[in-house]
Amino acid sequence: ENLHAELEQLKNQITPHFLFNTLNNANVLTQKDPDKASEVLVRLSSILRYQLYDSARSQVLLSAEIRFLNDMLNLEKIRRNNFIFTIGNEGNQEDFLVAPMLFTNFVENAVKYSSDIEAETFIDINFRKEGKVLYFSCVNSLPANFKRENDSASRGIGLNNVKRRLELIYPNRYELKNELHSKTYEINLKLLL
């Protein structure tokens, strides 16, 4: 029971940042572009439905998790004109079950750190299934003025939450690596299911 409570607490710590940003965006759009504001709210409704109902389960279909991430990134695309993203998936994920919201923090961080007012930004996500192993990668661009010393503290809380969830749900069955390059940041996760 304590394990379940800790998992719920960690899962709930991951999502508020995204929710507040999206509501703020919808508020601004109501004045500038009401049609886009409506689209934001419809997508947000879909996301919240997933968070409230589907993510209450201990496992969800990987395909549902990918749709959720796609909705998140489409909302970001509405907010930023110079933003592109891809989500690739290899292998049959229809019968593949994962912990809900497992990849959300990685994608939220990618959105946060890829933001650049002047330059085009990107996020490339890939899921690959090989037998009972799932490989996840998320690469995002970094703004030209990115400062490494500011990175570790703010990324640390979210990354620590994800690591703790991984330890609780997939003990000794995962590998997590992150790499900071000159113009990109990359997360790679290998899950043995």
Tab-separated table of C-alpha atoms in Angstrom:
chain	number	residue	atom	x	y	z
A	1	GLU	CA	0.000	0.000	0.000
A	2	ASN	CA	2.870	2.395	0.788
A	3	LEU	CA	4.447	1.546	-2.567
A	4	HIS	CA	1.195	2.389	-4.381
A	5	ALA	CA	0.900	5.710	-2.529
A	6	GLU	CA	4.502	6.641	-3.380
A	7	LEU	CA	3.977	5.782	-7.048
A	8	GLU	CA	0.852	7.945	-7.194
A	9	GLN	CA	2.670	10.841	-5.546
A	10	LEU	CA	5.577	10.602	-8.008
A	11	LYS	CA	3.238	10.340	-10.996
A	12	ASN	CA	1.276	13.395	-9.865
A	13	GLN	CA	4.419	15.496	-9.387
A	14	ILE	CA	5.265	15.128	-13.038
A	15	THR	CA	2.249	16.776	-14.722
A	16	PRO	CA	1.301	20.157	-13.136
A	17	HIS	CA	3.944	22.162	-15.024
A	18	PHE	CA	2.433	21.164	-18.363
A	19	LEU	CA	-1.138	21.830	-17.220
A	20	PHE	CA	-0.419	25.340	-15.971
A	21	ASN	CA	1.493	26.279	-19.128
A	22	THR	CA	-1.334	25.039	-21.348
A	23	LEU	CA	-4.044	26.886	-19.432
A	24	ASN	CA	-1.950	30.043	-19.553
A	25	ASN	CA	-1.551	29.609	-23.310
A	26	ALA	CA	-5.312	29.154	-23.788
A	27	ASN	CA	-5.935	32.291	-21.766
A	28	VAL	CA	-3.644	34.355	-24.012
A	29	LEU	CA	-5.163	32.856	-27.179
A	30	THR	CA	-8.727	33.750	-26.177
A	31	GLN	CA	-7.851	37.365	-26.999
A	32	LYS	CA	-5.603	36.839	-30.033
A	33	ASP	CA	-7.047	33.767	-31.768
A	34	PRO	CA	-10.255	32.277	-30.301
A	35	ASP	CA	-10.269	29.343	-32.762
A	36	LYS	CA	-6.808	28.273	-31.637
A	37	ALA	CA	-7.866	28.732	-28.013
A	38	SER	CA	-10.746	26.349	-28.667
A	39	GLU	CA	-8.391	23.800	-30.243
A	40	VAL	CA	-6.083	24.061	-27.226
A	41	LEU	CA	-8.976	23.390	-24.853
A	42	VAL	CA	-10.231	20.395	-26.875
A	43	ARG	CA	-6.737	18.862	-26.903
A	44	LEU	CA	-6.286	19.639	-23.229
A	45	SER	CA	-9.584	17.892	-22.511
A	46	SER	CA	-8.294	14.765	-24.263
A	47	ILE	CA	-5.061	14.928	-22.288
A	48	LEU	CA	-6.840	15.365	-18.964
A	49	ARG	CA	-9.169	12.459	-19.766
A	50	TYR	CA	-6.116	10.272	-20.288
A	51	GLN	CA	-4.473	11.529	-17.101
A	52	LEU	CA	-7.575	11.098	-14.950
A	53	TYR	CA	-8.891	7.788	-16.254
A	54	ASP	CA	-6.340	5.812	-18.243
A	55	SER	CA	-3.357	6.683	-16.093
A	56	ALA	CA	-5.220	5.476	-12.978
A	57	ARG	CA	-4.431	1.943	-14.149
A	58	SER	CA	-1.140	0.291	-13.298
A	59	GLN	CA	-0.418	-0.269	-17.015
A	60	VAL	CA	-1.621	1.204	-20.307
A	61	LEU	CA	-1.107	0.338	-23.938
A	62	LEU	CA	2.036	1.917	-25.349
A	63	SER	CA	-0.031	3.114	-28.315
A	64	ALA	CA	-2.260	5.111	-25.896
A	65	GLU	CA	0.806	6.603	-24.227
A	66	ILE	CA	2.157	7.642	-27.644
A	67	ARG	CA	-1.181	9.297	-28.544
A	68	PHE	CA	-1.023	11.204	-25.258
A	69	LEU	CA	2.510	12.454	-26.019
A	70	ASN	CA	1.404	13.403	-29.529
A	71	ASP	CA	-1.435	15.504	-28.058
A	72	MET	CA	1.014	17.209	-25.686
A	73	LEU	CA	3.405	18.096	-28.483
A	74	ASN	CA	0.634	19.282	-30.795
A	75	LEU	CA	-0.394	21.717	-28.073
A	76	GLU	CA	3.162	23.004	-27.962
A	77	LYS	CA	3.160	23.347	-31.751
A	78	ILE	CA	0.111	25.625	-31.470
A	79	ARG	CA	2.005	27.772	-28.979
A	80	ARG	CA	5.276	28.001	-30.944
A	81	ASN	CA	5.489	28.644	-34.678
A	82	ASN	CA	9.114	27.571	-34.981
A	83	PHE	CA	8.645	24.152	-33.370
A	84	ILE	CA	8.692	20.750	-35.067
A	85	PHE	CA	8.464	17.281	-33.589
A	86	THR	CA	8.486	13.681	-34.689
A	87	ILE	CA	7.367	10.554	-32.898
A	88	GLY	CA	8.585	7.386	-34.524
A	89	ASN	CA	7.719	3.878	-33.504
A	90	GLU	CA	9.114	0.609	-34.717
A	91	GLY	CA	7.647	-2.788	-33.970
A	92	ASN	CA	4.121	-3.732	-32.940
A	93	GLN	CA	3.130	-1.786	-29.835
A	94	GLU	CA	-0.552	-2.698	-29.790
A	95	ASP	CA	-0.145	-5.364	-27.119
A	96	PHE	CA	2.737	-3.685	-25.297
A	97	LEU	CA	1.901	-2.463	-21.783
A	98	VAL	CA	3.849	0.215	-19.888
A	99	ALA	CA	3.412	2.250	-16.732
A	100	PRO	CA	1.239	5.286	-17.502
A	101	MET	CA	2.830	8.721	-17.836
A	102	LEU	CA	6.305	7.163	-17.767
A	103	PHE	CA	7.637	9.268	-20.646
A	104	THR	CA	5.816	12.500	-19.795
A	105	ASN	CA	8.570	14.084	-17.732
A	106	PHE	CA	11.134	13.477	-20.476
A	107	VAL	CA	8.878	15.152	-23.034
A	108	GLU	CA	7.987	18.045	-20.712
A	109	ASN	CA	11.700	18.697	-20.150
A	110	ALA	CA	12.368	18.480	-23.883
A	111	VAL	CA	9.655	21.082	-24.492
A	112	LYS	CA	10.990	23.347	-21.765
A	113	TYR	CA	14.628	23.174	-22.846
A	114	SER	CA	14.044	23.291	-26.607
A	115	SER	CA	12.311	26.654	-26.383
A	116	ASP	CA	14.057	29.379	-28.385
A	117	ILE	CA	12.295	32.559	-29.474
A	118	GLU	CA	14.507	33.185	-32.511
A	119	ALA	CA	15.528	29.793	-33.885
A	120	GLU	CA	13.661	26.731	-35.104
A	121	THR	CA	13.474	24.078	-32.402
A	122	PHE	CA	12.781	20.363	-32.494
A	123	ILE	CA	12.030	17.267	-30.474
A	124	ASP	CA	12.592	13.816	-31.954
A	125	ILE	CA	11.092	10.874	-30.067
A	126	ASN	CA	11.471	7.254	-31.004
A	127	PHE	CA	10.021	4.042	-29.585
A	128	ARG	CA	11.463	0.722	-30.721
A	129	LYS	CA	10.293	-2.686	-29.573
A	130	GLU	CA	12.545	-5.721	-29.865
A	131	GLY	CA	11.038	-8.808	-28.284
A	132	LYS	CA	10.346	-7.909	-24.648
A	133	VAL	CA	12.602	-4.856	-24.722
A	134	LEU	CA	11.402	-1.315	-25.335
A	135	TYR	CA	13.867	1.375	-26.378
A	136	PHE	CA	12.822	5.001	-25.938
A	137	SER	CA	14.826	8.007	-27.045
A	138	CYS	CA	14.055	11.701	-26.859
A	139	VAL	CA	16.369	14.284	-28.431
A	140	ASN	CA	15.683	17.987	-28.225
A	141	SER	CA	17.412	21.056	-29.566
A	142	LEU	CA	18.936	23.512	-27.118
A	143	PRO	CA	18.715	27.282	-27.477
A	144	ALA	CA	21.876	29.134	-28.484
A	145	ASN	CA	22.041	30.819	-25.073
A	146	PHE	CA	21.688	27.555	-23.097
A	147	LYS	CA	23.806	27.524	-19.937
A	148	ARG	CA	24.939	24.148	-18.651
A	149	GLU	CA	25.221	25.303	-15.042
A	150	ASN	CA	21.487	26.121	-14.941
A	151	ASP	CA	20.579	22.729	-16.348
A	152	SER	CA	21.419	20.285	-13.590
A	153	ALA	CA	19.340	21.742	-10.757
A	154	SER	CA	16.100	22.191	-12.676
A	155	ARG	CA	16.283	18.933	-14.618
A	156	GLY	CA	17.346	17.083	-11.482
A	157	ILE	CA	13.994	17.030	-9.681
A	158	GLY	CA	12.054	15.646	-12.634
A	159	LEU	CA	14.760	13.161	-13.551
A	160	ASN	CA	14.975	11.963	-9.947
A	161	ASN	CA	11.192	11.437	-9.899
A	162	VAL	CA	11.383	9.352	-13.068
A	163	LYS	CA	14.324	7.327	-11.737
A	164	ARG	CA	12.419	6.604	-8.538
A	165	ARG	CA	9.348	5.483	-10.499
A	166	LEU	CA	11.536	3.267	-12.662
A	167	GLU	CA	13.131	1.720	-9.570
A	168	LEU	CA	9.709	0.998	-8.071
A	169	ILE	CA	7.987	-0.291	-11.224
A	170	TYR	CA	10.855	-1.862	-13.180
A	171	PRO	CA	13.470	-2.800	-10.553
A	172	ASN	CA	16.706	-3.993	-12.199
A	173	ARG	CA	14.917	-4.006	-15.581
A	174	TYR	CA	15.832	-0.621	-16.994
A	175	GLU	CA	18.776	1.457	-18.170
A	176	LEU	CA	18.523	5.243	-18.279
A	177	LYS	CA	21.140	7.453	-19.895
A	178	ASN	CA	21.152	11.169	-20.559
A	179	GLU	CA	23.675	13.113	-22.600
A	180	LEU	CA	24.145	16.836	-22.994
A	181	HIS	CA	25.711	17.736	-26.337
A	182	SER	CA	26.629	21.183	-27.638
A	183	LYS	CA	23.277	21.734	-29.426
A	184	THR	CA	21.072	18.875	-28.212
A	185	TYR	CA	20.025	16.982	-25.104
A	186	GLU	CA	19.290	13.264	-25.329
A	187	ILE	CA	17.532	10.750	-23.068
A	188	ASN	CA	17.707	7.024	-23.759
A	189	LEU	CA	15.673	4.497	-21.803
A	190	LYS	CA	15.790	0.740	-22.192
A	191	LEU	CA	12.991	-1.213	-20.490
A	192	LEU	CA	12.834	-4.968	-20.104
A	193	LEU	CA	9.154	-5.849	-19.825
